[in-house]
PDB file of C-alpha atoms in Angstrom:
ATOM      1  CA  UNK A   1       0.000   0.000   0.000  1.00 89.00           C
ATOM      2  CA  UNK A   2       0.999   3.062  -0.888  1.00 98.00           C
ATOM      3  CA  UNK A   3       2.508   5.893   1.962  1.00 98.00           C
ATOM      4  CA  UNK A   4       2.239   9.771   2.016  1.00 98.00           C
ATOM      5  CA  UNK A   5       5.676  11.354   4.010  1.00 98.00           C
ATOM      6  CA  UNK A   6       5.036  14.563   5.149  1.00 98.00           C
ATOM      7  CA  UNK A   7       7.175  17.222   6.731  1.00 98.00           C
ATOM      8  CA  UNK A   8       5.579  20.492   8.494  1.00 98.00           C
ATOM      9  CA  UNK A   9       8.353  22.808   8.960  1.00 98.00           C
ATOM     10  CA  UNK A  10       9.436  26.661   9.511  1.00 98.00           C
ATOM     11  CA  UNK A  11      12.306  28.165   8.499  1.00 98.00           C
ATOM     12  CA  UNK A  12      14.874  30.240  10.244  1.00 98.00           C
ATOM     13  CA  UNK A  13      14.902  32.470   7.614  1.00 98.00           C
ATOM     14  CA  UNK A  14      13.209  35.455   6.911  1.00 97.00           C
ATOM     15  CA  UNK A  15       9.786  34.507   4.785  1.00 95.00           C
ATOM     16  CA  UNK A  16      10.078  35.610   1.314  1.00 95.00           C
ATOM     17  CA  UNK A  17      14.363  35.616   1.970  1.00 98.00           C
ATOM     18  CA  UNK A  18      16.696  34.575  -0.588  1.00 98.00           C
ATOM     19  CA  UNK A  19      17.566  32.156   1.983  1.00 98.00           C
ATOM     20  CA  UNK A  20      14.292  30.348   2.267  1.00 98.00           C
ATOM     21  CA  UNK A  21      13.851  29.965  -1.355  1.00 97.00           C
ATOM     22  CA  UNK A  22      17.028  28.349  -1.833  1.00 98.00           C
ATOM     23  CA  UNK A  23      16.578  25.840   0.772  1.00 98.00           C
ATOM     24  CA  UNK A  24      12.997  25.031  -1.071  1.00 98.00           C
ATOM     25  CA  UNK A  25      14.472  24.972  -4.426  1.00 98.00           C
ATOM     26  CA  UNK A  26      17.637  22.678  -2.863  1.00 98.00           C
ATOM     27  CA  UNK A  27      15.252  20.830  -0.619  1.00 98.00           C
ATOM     28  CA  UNK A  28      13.053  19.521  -3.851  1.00 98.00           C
ATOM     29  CA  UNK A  29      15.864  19.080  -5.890  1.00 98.00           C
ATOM     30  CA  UNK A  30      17.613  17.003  -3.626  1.00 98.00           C
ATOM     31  CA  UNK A  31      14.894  14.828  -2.585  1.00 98.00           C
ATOM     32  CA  UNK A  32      12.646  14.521  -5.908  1.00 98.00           C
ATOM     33  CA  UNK A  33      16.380  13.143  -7.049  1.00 98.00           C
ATOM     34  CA  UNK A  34      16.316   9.959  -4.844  1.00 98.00           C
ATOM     35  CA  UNK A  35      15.117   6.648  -6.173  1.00 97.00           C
ATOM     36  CA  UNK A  36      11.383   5.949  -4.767  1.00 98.00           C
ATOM     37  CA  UNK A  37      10.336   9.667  -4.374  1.00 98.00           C
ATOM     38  CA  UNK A  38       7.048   9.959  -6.058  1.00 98.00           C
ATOM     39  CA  UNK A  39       4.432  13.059  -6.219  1.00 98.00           C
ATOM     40  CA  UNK A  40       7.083  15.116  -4.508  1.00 98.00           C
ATOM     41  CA  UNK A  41       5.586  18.663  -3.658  1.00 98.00           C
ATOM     42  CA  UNK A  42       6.290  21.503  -1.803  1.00 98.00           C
ATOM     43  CA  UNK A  43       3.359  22.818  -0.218  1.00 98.00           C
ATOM     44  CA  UNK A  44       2.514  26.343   1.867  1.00 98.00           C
ATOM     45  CA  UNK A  45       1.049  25.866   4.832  1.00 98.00           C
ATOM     46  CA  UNK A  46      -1.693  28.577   5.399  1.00 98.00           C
ATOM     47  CA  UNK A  47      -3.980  28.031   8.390  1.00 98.00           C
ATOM     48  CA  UNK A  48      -3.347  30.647  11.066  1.00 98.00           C
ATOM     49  CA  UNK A  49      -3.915  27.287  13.379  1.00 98.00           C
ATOM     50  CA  UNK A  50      -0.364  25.922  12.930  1.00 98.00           C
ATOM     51  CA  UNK A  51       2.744  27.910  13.089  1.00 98.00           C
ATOM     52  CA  UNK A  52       4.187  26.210  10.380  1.00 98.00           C
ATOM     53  CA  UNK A  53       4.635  27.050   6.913  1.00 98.00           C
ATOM     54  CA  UNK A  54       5.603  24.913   4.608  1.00 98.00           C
ATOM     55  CA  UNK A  55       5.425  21.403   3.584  1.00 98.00           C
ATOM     56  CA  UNK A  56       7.526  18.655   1.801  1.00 98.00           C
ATOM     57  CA  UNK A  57       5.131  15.944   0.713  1.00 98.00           C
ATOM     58  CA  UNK A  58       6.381  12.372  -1.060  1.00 98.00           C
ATOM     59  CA  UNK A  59       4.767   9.149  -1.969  1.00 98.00           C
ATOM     60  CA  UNK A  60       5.838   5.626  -2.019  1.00 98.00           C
ATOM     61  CA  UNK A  61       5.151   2.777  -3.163  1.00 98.00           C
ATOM     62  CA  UNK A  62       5.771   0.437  -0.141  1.00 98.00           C
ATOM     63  CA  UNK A  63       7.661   0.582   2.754  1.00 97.00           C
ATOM     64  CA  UNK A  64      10.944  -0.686   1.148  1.00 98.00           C
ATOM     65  CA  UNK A  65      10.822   2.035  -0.866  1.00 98.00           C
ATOM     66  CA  UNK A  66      10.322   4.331   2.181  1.00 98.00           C
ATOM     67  CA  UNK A  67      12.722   2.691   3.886  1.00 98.00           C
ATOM     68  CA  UNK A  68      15.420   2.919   0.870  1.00 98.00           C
ATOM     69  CA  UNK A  69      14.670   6.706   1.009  1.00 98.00           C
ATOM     70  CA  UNK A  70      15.176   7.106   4.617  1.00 97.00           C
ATOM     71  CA  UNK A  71      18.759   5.082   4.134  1.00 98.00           C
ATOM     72  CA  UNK A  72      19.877   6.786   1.184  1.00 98.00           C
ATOM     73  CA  UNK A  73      23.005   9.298   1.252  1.00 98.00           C
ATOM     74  CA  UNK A  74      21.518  12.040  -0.296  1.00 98.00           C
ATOM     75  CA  UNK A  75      18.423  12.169   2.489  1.00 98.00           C
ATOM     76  CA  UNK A  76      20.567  11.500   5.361  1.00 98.00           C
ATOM     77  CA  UNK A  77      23.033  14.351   3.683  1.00 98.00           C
ATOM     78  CA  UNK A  78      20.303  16.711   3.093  1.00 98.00           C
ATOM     79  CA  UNK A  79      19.017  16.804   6.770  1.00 98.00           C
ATOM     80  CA  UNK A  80      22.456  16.508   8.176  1.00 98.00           C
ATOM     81  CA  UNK A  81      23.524  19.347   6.165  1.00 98.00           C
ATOM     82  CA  UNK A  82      20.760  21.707   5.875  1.00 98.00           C
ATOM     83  CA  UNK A  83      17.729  20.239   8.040  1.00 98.00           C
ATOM     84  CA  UNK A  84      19.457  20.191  11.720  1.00 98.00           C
ATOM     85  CA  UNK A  85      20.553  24.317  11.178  1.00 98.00           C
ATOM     86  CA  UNK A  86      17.851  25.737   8.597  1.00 98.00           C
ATOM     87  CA  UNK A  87      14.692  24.190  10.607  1.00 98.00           C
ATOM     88  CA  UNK A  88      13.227  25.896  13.286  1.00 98.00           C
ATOM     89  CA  UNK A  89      10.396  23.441  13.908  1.00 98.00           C
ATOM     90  CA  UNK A  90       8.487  20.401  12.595  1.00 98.00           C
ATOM     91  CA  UNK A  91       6.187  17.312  12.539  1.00 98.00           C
ATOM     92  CA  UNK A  92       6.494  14.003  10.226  1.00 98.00           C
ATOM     93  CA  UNK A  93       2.956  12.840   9.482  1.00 98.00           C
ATOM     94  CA  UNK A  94       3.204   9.306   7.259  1.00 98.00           C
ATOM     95  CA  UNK A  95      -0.585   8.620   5.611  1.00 98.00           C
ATOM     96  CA  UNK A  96      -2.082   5.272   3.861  1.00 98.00           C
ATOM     97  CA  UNK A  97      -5.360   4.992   3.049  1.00 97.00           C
ATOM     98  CA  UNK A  98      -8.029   4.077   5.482  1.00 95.00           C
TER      99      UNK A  98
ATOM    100  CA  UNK B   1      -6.045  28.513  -6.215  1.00 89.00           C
ATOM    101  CA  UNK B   2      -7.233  25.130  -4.846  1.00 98.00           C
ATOM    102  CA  UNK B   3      -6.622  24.445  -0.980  1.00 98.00           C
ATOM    103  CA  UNK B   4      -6.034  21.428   0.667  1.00 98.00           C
ATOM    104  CA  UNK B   5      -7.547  21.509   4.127  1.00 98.00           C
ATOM    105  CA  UNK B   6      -6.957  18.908   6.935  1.00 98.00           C
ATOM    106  CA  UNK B   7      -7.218  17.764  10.070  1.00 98.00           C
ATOM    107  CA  UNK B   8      -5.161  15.252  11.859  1.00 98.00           C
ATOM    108  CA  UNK B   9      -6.676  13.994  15.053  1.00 98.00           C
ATOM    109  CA  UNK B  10      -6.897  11.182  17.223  1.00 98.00           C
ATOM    110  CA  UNK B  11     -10.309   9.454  18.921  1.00 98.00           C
ATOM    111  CA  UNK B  12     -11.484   9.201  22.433  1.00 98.00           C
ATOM    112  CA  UNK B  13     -12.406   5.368  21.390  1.00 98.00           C
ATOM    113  CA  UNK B  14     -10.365   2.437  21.174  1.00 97.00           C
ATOM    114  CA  UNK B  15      -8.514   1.752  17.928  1.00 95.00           C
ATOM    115  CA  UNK B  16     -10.616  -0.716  16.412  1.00 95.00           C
ATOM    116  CA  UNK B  17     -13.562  -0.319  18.034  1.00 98.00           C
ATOM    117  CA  UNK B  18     -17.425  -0.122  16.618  1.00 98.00           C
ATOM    118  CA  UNK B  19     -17.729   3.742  18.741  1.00 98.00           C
ATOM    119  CA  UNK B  20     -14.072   4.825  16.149  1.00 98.00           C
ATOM    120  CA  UNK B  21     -15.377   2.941  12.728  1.00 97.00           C
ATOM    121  CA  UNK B  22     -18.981   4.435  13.064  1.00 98.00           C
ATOM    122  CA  UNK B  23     -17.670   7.966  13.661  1.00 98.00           C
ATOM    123  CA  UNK B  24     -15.097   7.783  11.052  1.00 98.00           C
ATOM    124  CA  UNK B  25     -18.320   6.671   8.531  1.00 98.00           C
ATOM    125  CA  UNK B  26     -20.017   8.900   9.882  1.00 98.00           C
ATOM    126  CA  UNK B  27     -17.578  12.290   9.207  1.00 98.00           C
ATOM    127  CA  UNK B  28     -16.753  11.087   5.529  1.00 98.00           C
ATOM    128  CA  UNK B  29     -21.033  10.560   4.599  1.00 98.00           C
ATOM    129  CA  UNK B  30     -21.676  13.898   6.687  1.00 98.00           C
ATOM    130  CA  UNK B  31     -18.752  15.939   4.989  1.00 98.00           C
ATOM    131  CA  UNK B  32     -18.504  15.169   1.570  1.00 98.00           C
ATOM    132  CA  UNK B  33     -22.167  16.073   1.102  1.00 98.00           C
ATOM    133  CA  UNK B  34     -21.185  19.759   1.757  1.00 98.00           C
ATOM    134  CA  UNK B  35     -20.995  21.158  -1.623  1.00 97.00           C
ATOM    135  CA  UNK B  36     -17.987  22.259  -2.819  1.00 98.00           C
ATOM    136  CA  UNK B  37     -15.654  19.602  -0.834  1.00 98.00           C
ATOM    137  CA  UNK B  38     -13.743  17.380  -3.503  1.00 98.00           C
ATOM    138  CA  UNK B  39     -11.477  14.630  -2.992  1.00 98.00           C
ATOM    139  CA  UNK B  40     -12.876  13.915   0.931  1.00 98.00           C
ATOM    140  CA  UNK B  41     -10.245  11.106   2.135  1.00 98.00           C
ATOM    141  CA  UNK B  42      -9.786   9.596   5.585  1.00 98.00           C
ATOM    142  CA  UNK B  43      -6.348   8.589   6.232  1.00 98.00           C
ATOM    143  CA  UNK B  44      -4.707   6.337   8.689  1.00 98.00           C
ATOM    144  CA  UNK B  45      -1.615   8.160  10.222  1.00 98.00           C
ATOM    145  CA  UNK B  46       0.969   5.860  10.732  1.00 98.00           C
ATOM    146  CA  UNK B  47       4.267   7.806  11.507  1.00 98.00           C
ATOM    147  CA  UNK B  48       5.519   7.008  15.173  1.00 98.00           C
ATOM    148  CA  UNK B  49       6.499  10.076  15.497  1.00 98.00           C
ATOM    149  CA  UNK B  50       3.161  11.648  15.940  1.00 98.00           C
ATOM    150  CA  UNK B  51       0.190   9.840  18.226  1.00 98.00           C
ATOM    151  CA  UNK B  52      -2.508  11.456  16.077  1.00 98.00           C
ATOM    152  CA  UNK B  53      -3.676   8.531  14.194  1.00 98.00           C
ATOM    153  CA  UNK B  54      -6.409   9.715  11.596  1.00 98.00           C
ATOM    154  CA  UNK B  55      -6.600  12.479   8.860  1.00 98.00           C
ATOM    155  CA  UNK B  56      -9.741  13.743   7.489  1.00 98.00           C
ATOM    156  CA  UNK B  57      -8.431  15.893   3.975  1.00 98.00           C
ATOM    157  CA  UNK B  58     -10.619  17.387   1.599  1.00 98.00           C
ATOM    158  CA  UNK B  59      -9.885  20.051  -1.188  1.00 98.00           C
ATOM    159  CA  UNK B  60     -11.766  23.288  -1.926  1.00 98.00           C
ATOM    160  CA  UNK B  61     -11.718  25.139  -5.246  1.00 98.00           C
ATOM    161  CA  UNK B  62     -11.267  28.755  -3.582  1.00 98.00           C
ATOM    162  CA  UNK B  63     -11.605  30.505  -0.123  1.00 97.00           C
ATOM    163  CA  UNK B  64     -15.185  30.874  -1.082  1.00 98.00           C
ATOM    164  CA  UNK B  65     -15.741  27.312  -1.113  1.00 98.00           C
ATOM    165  CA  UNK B  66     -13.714  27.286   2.048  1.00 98.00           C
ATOM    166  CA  UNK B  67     -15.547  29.404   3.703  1.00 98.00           C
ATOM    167  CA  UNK B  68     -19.065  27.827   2.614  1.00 98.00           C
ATOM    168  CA  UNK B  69     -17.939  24.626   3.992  1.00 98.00           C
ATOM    169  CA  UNK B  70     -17.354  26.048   7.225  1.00 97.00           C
ATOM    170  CA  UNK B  71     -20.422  28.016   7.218  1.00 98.00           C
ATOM    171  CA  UNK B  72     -22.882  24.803   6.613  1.00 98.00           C
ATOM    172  CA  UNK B  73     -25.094  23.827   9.075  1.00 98.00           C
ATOM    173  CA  UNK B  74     -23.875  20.125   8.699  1.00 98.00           C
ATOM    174  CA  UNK B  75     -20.846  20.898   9.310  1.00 98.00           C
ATOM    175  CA  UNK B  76     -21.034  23.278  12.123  1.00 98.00           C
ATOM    176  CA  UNK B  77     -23.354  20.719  13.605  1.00 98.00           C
ATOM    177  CA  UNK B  78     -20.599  17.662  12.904  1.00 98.00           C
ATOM    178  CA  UNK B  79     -18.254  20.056  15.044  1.00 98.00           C
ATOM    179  CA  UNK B  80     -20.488  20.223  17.565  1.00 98.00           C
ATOM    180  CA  UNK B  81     -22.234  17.032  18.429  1.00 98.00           C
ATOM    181  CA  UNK B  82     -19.447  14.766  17.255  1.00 98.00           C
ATOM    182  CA  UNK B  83     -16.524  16.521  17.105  1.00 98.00           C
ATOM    183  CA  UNK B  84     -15.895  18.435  20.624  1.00 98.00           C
ATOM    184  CA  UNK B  85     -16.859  15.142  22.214  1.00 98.00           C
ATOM    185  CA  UNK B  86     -15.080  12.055  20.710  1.00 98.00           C
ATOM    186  CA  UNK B  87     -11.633  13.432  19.317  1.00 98.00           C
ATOM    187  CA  UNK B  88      -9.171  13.380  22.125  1.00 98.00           C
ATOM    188  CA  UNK B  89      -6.847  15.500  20.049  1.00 98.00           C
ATOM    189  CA  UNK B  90      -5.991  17.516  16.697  1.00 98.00           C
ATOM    190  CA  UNK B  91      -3.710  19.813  14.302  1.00 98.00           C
ATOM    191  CA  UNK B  92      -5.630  21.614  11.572  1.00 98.00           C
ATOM    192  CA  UNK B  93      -3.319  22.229   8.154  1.00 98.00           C
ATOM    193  CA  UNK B  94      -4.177  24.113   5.315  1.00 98.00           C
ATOM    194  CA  UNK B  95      -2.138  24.011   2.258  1.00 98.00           C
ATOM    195  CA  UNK B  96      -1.401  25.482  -1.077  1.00 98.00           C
ATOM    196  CA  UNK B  97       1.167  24.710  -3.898  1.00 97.00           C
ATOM    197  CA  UNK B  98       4.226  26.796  -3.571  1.00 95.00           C
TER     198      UNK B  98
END
């Protein structure tokens, strides 16, 4: 069955900053890249209920495939790299179909 | 542009039981008869790093739709004689392509 990762996140930067588009831009590019990444899309988030703001949103096929992504260099690069100082604050949400 | 509204929650009945099947039923047949709601699904959440377990998610055509939907009496009356007493716990999310 297919899965739905989800990220909720806010920046550190500044909204509209030169900074937070390039981590958007660098964020899909790097994980739309990676075998097993389907329906990738980055997503603003816009209720006034949450304090985050954007979203990174993948599907997979299976959980192999989810769990290939979660092993692969490139993801554990990316949030190594750029997720641990660029993200203020977040929530993983994984979705399969009821 | 379209919006993706949803709502991740979690139950104040037991996972599996008749009281959490009826009342997930009983959101999707109430909700997606509110015009202009498209794509209604009900999602299992399965990432361990949240203990919301459900999603309702629904997409509306434009904030007028959005605001129509909350408006209607069904759904106002949803919220409050099912809602405020059997969900334990949720996150509203609203979300746009970037």
């Amino acid at each position: 069955m297919s899965i739905q990762h989800t990220v909720v996140f806010r920046l550190v930067h500044e909204p509209g900053s030169t900074a937070e588009i390039e981590f958007l831009a660098s964020g899909r590019a790097t994980l739309i890249s990676i075998p097993g990444v389907t329906a990738f899309a980055v997503n603003r988030q816009v209720s006034p209920k949450s304090d985050l703001t954007w979203q990174f949103s993948m599907v997979f096929a299976d959980q192999a495939a989810y769990d290939a992504y979660n092993a692969h260099p490139a993801h554990v690069e990316f949030v190594e790299t750029r997720w641990k100082t660029e993200v203020d604050a977040f929530q993983e949400y994984d979705f399969v179909a009821h």
